[in-house]
Short mmCIF file of C-alpha atoms in Angstrom, two decimals:
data_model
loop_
_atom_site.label_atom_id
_atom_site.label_comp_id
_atom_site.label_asym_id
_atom_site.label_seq_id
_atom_site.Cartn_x
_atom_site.Cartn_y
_atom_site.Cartn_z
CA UNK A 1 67.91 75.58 155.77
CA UNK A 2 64.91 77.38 157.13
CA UNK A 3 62.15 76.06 155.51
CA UNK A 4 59.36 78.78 154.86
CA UNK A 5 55.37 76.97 154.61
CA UNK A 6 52.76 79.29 153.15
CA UNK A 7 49.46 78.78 152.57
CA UNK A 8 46.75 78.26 151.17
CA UNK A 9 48.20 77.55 148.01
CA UNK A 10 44.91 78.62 145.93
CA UNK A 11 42.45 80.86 147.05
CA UNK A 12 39.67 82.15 145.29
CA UNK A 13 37.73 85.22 146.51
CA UNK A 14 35.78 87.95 145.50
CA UNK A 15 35.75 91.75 144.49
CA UNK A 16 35.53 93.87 148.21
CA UNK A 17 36.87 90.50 149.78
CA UNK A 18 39.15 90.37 152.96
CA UNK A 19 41.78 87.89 152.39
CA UNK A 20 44.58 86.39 154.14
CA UNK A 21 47.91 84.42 153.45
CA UNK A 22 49.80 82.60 156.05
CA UNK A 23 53.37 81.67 155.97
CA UNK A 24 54.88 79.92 158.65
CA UNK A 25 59.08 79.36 159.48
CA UNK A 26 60.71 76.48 160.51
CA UNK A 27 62.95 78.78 162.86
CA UNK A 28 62.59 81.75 164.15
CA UNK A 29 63.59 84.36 161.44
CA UNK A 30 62.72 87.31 163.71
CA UNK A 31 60.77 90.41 161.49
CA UNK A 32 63.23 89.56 158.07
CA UNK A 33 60.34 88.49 156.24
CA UNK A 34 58.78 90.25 152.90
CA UNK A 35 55.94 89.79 150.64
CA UNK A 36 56.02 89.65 147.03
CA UNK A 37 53.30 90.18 144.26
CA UNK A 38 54.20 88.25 141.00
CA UNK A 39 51.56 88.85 137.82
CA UNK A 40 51.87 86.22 135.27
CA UNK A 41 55.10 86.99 133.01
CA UNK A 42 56.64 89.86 135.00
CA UNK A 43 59.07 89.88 137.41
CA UNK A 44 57.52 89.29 141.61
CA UNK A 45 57.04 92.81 142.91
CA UNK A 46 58.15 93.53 146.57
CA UNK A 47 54.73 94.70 148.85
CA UNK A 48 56.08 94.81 152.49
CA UNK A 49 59.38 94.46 153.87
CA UNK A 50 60.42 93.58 158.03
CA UNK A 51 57.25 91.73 158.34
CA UNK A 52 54.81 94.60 158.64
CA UNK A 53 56.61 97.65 156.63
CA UNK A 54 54.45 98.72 153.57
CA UNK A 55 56.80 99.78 150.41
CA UNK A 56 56.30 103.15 148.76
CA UNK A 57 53.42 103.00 146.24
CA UNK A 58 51.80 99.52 147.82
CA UNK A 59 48.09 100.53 147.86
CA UNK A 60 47.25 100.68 152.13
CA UNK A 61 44.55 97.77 151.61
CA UNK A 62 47.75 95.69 152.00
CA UNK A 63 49.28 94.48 155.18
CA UNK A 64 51.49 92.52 156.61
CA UNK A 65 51.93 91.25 160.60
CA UNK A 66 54.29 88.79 162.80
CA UNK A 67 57.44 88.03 163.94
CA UNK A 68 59.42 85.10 165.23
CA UNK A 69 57.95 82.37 162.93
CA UNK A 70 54.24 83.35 162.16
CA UNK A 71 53.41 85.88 159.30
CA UNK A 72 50.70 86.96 157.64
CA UNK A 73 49.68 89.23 154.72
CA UNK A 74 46.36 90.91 154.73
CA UNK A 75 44.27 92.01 151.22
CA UNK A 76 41.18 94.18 152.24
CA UNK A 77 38.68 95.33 149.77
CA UNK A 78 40.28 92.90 147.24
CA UNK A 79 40.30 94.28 143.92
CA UNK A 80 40.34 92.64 140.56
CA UNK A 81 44.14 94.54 139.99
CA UNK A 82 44.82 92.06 142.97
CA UNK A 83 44.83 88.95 140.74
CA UNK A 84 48.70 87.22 141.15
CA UNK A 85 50.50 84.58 143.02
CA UNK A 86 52.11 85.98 146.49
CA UNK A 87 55.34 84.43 147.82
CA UNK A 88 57.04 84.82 151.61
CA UNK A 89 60.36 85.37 151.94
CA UNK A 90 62.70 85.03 155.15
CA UNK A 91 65.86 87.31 154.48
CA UNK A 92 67.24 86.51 157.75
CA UNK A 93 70.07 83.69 156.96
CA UNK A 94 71.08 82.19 154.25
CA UNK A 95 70.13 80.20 152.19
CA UNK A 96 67.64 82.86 151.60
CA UNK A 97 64.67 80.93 151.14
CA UNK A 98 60.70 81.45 149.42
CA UNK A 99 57.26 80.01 150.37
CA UNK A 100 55.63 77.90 147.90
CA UNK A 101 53.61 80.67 146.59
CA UNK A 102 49.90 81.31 146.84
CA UNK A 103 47.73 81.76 143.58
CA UNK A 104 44.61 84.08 144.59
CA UNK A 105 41.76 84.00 142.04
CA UNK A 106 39.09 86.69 141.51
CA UNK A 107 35.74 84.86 141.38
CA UNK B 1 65.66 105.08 138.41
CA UNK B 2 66.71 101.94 139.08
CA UNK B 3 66.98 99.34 136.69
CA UNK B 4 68.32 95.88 136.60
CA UNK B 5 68.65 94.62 132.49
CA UNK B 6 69.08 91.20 131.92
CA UNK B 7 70.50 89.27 128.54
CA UNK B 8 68.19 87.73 126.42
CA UNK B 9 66.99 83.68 126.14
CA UNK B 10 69.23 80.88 125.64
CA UNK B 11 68.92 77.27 124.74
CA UNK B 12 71.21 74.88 126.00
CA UNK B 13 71.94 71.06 125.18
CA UNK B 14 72.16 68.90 128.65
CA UNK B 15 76.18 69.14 129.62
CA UNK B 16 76.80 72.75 128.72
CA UNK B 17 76.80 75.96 130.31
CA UNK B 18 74.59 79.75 130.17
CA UNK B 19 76.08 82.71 131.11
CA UNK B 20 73.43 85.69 132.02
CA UNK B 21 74.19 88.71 132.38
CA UNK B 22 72.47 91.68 134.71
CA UNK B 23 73.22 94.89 134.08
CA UNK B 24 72.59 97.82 136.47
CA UNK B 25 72.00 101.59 136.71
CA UNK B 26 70.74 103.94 138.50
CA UNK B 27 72.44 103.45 141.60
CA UNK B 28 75.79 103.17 142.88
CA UNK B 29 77.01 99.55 141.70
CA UNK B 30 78.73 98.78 144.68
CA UNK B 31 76.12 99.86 147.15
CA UNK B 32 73.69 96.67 146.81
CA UNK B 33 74.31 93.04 146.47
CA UNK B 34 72.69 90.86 143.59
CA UNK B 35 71.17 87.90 144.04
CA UNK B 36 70.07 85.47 141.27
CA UNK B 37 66.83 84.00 142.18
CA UNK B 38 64.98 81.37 139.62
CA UNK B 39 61.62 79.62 138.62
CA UNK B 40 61.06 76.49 136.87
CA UNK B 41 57.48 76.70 134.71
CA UNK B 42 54.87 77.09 136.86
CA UNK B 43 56.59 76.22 140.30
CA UNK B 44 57.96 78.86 142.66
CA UNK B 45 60.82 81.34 143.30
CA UNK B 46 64.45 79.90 144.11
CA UNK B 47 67.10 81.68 145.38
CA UNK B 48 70.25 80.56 144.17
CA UNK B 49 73.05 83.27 145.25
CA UNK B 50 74.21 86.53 146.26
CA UNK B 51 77.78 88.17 144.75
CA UNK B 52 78.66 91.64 146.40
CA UNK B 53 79.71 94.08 143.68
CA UNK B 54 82.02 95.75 145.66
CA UNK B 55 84.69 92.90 146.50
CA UNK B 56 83.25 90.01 144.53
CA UNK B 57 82.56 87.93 147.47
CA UNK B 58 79.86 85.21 146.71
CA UNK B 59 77.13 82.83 148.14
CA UNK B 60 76.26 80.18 146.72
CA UNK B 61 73.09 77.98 147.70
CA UNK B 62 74.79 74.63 148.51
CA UNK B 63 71.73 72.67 145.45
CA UNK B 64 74.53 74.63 142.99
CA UNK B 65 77.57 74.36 144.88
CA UNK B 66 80.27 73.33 142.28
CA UNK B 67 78.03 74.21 139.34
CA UNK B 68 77.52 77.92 139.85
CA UNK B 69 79.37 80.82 139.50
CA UNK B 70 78.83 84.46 140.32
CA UNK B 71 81.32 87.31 139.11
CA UNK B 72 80.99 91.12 138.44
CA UNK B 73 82.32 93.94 136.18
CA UNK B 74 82.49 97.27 137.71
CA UNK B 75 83.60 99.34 134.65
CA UNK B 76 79.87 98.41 133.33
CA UNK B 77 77.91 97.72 136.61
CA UNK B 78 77.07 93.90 135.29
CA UNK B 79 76.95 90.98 137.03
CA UNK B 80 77.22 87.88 135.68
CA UNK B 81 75.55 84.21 136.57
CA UNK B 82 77.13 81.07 134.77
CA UNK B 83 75.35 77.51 135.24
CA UNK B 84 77.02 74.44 134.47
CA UNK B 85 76.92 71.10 134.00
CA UNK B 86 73.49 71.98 132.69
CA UNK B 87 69.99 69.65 132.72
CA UNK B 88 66.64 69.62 131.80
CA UNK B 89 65.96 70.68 135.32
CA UNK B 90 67.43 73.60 135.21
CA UNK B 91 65.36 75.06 132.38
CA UNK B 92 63.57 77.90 134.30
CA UNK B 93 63.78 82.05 134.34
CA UNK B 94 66.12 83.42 135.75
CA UNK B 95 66.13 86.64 137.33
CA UNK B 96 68.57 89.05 138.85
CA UNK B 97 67.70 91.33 141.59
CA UNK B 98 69.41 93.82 144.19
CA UNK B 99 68.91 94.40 147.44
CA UNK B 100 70.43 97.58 149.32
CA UNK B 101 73.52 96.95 151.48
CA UNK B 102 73.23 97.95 155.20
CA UNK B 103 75.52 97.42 158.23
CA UNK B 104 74.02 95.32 160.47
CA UNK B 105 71.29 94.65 158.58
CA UNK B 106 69.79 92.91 155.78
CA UNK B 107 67.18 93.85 153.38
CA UNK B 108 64.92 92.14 150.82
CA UNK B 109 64.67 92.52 146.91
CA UNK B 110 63.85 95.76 145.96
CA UNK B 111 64.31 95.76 142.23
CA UNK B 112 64.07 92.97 139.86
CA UNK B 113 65.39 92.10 136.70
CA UNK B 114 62.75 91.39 133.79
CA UNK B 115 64.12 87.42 133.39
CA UNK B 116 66.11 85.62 131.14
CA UNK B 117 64.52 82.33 130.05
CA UNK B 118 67.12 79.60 129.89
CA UNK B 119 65.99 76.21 128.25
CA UNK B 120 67.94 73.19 128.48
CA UNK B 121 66.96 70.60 125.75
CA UNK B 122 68.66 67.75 123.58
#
């Protein structure tokens, strides 16, 4: 199983903050790697899809870079709306599998 | 628009089994897979299988092999998940969600189910 390590697993930040997420593979998963928002009680939300590709509607202060087995997903201008937990996901074999998930806080 | 609608809670004593059950619209059924993907309280996402609506083939993560079952009813665009041999472990949500078949390609979850909370206790 490709094992999928994100971190940090907390981060706390503030309103107009840059922040970033890294999530590393075990295996090279080429660009089949998405980012999901999850708010508490609701369903995660897919951000960006292939690595770097922003989904319709995702506000552009997102973004998303890498390929092979480094990732990373970007938050600019952080914004209190911006308070959830943000998982990785490699889609490239299965088992399909999740990073552990990243709680960001808005001081 | 899309939407995936799942059933509502259960509760389960340890040794039985849940049936959930997703049902789609707004799309043509057959035209993206569903996986079932859960989360315990408080702990991360977990994918557990994929069925393709259009000839029922499945995937099973190998934690469930021999426990899980995915099948599908095209008359109604549902897909079902059934759990067995169930534990306390396994209380979690459970969601359903679909992602868009492509030749030669694979894509990520697009939609989402809202979660059915299944609760295993004696």
């Amino acid at each position: 199983d490709i094992q999928m390590t994100q971190s940090p697993s907390t981060l706390s930040a503030s309103v107009g903050d840059r922040v970033t997420i890294t999530c590393r593979a075990s295996q090279s998963i080429s660009s089949r790697l998405a980012w999901y928002q999850q708010k508490p009680g609701k369903a995660p939300k897919l951000l960006i899809s292939e690595a770097s590709s922003l989904e319709s509607g995702v506000p552009s202060r997102f973004s998303g870079s890498g390929s092979g087995t480094e990732f990373t997903l970007a938050i600019i201008s952080l914004q209190p709306d911006d308070l959830a937990s943000y998982y990785c996901h490699q889609y490239n074999s299965y088992p399909y599998t999740f990073g552990q998930g990243t709680k960001l806080e808005i001081k | 628009q899309v939407q995936l609608v799942q059933s509502g809670a259960e509760v389960k004593k340890p040794g039985a089994s849940v049936k959930v059950s997703c049902q789609t619209s707004g799309y043509t059924f057959t035209t993206s897979h569903i996986h079932w993907v859960r989360q315990a309280p408080g702990q991360g996402l977990e994918w557990m299988g994929i069925i393709n609506p259009g000839g029922g083939s499945t995937e099973y993560s190998q934690r469930f092999q021999g426990r899980l079952t995915m099948t599908r009813e095209t008359s109604t665009s549902t897909v079902y998940m059934e759990l067995s041999g169930l534990s306390s472990e396994d209380t979690a949500l459970y969601y359903c969600a679909r992602s868009p078949i492509q030749l030669w390609s694979r894509n990520p979850f697009d939609y989402w189910g809202q979660g059915t909370l299944v609760t295993v206790s004696s």
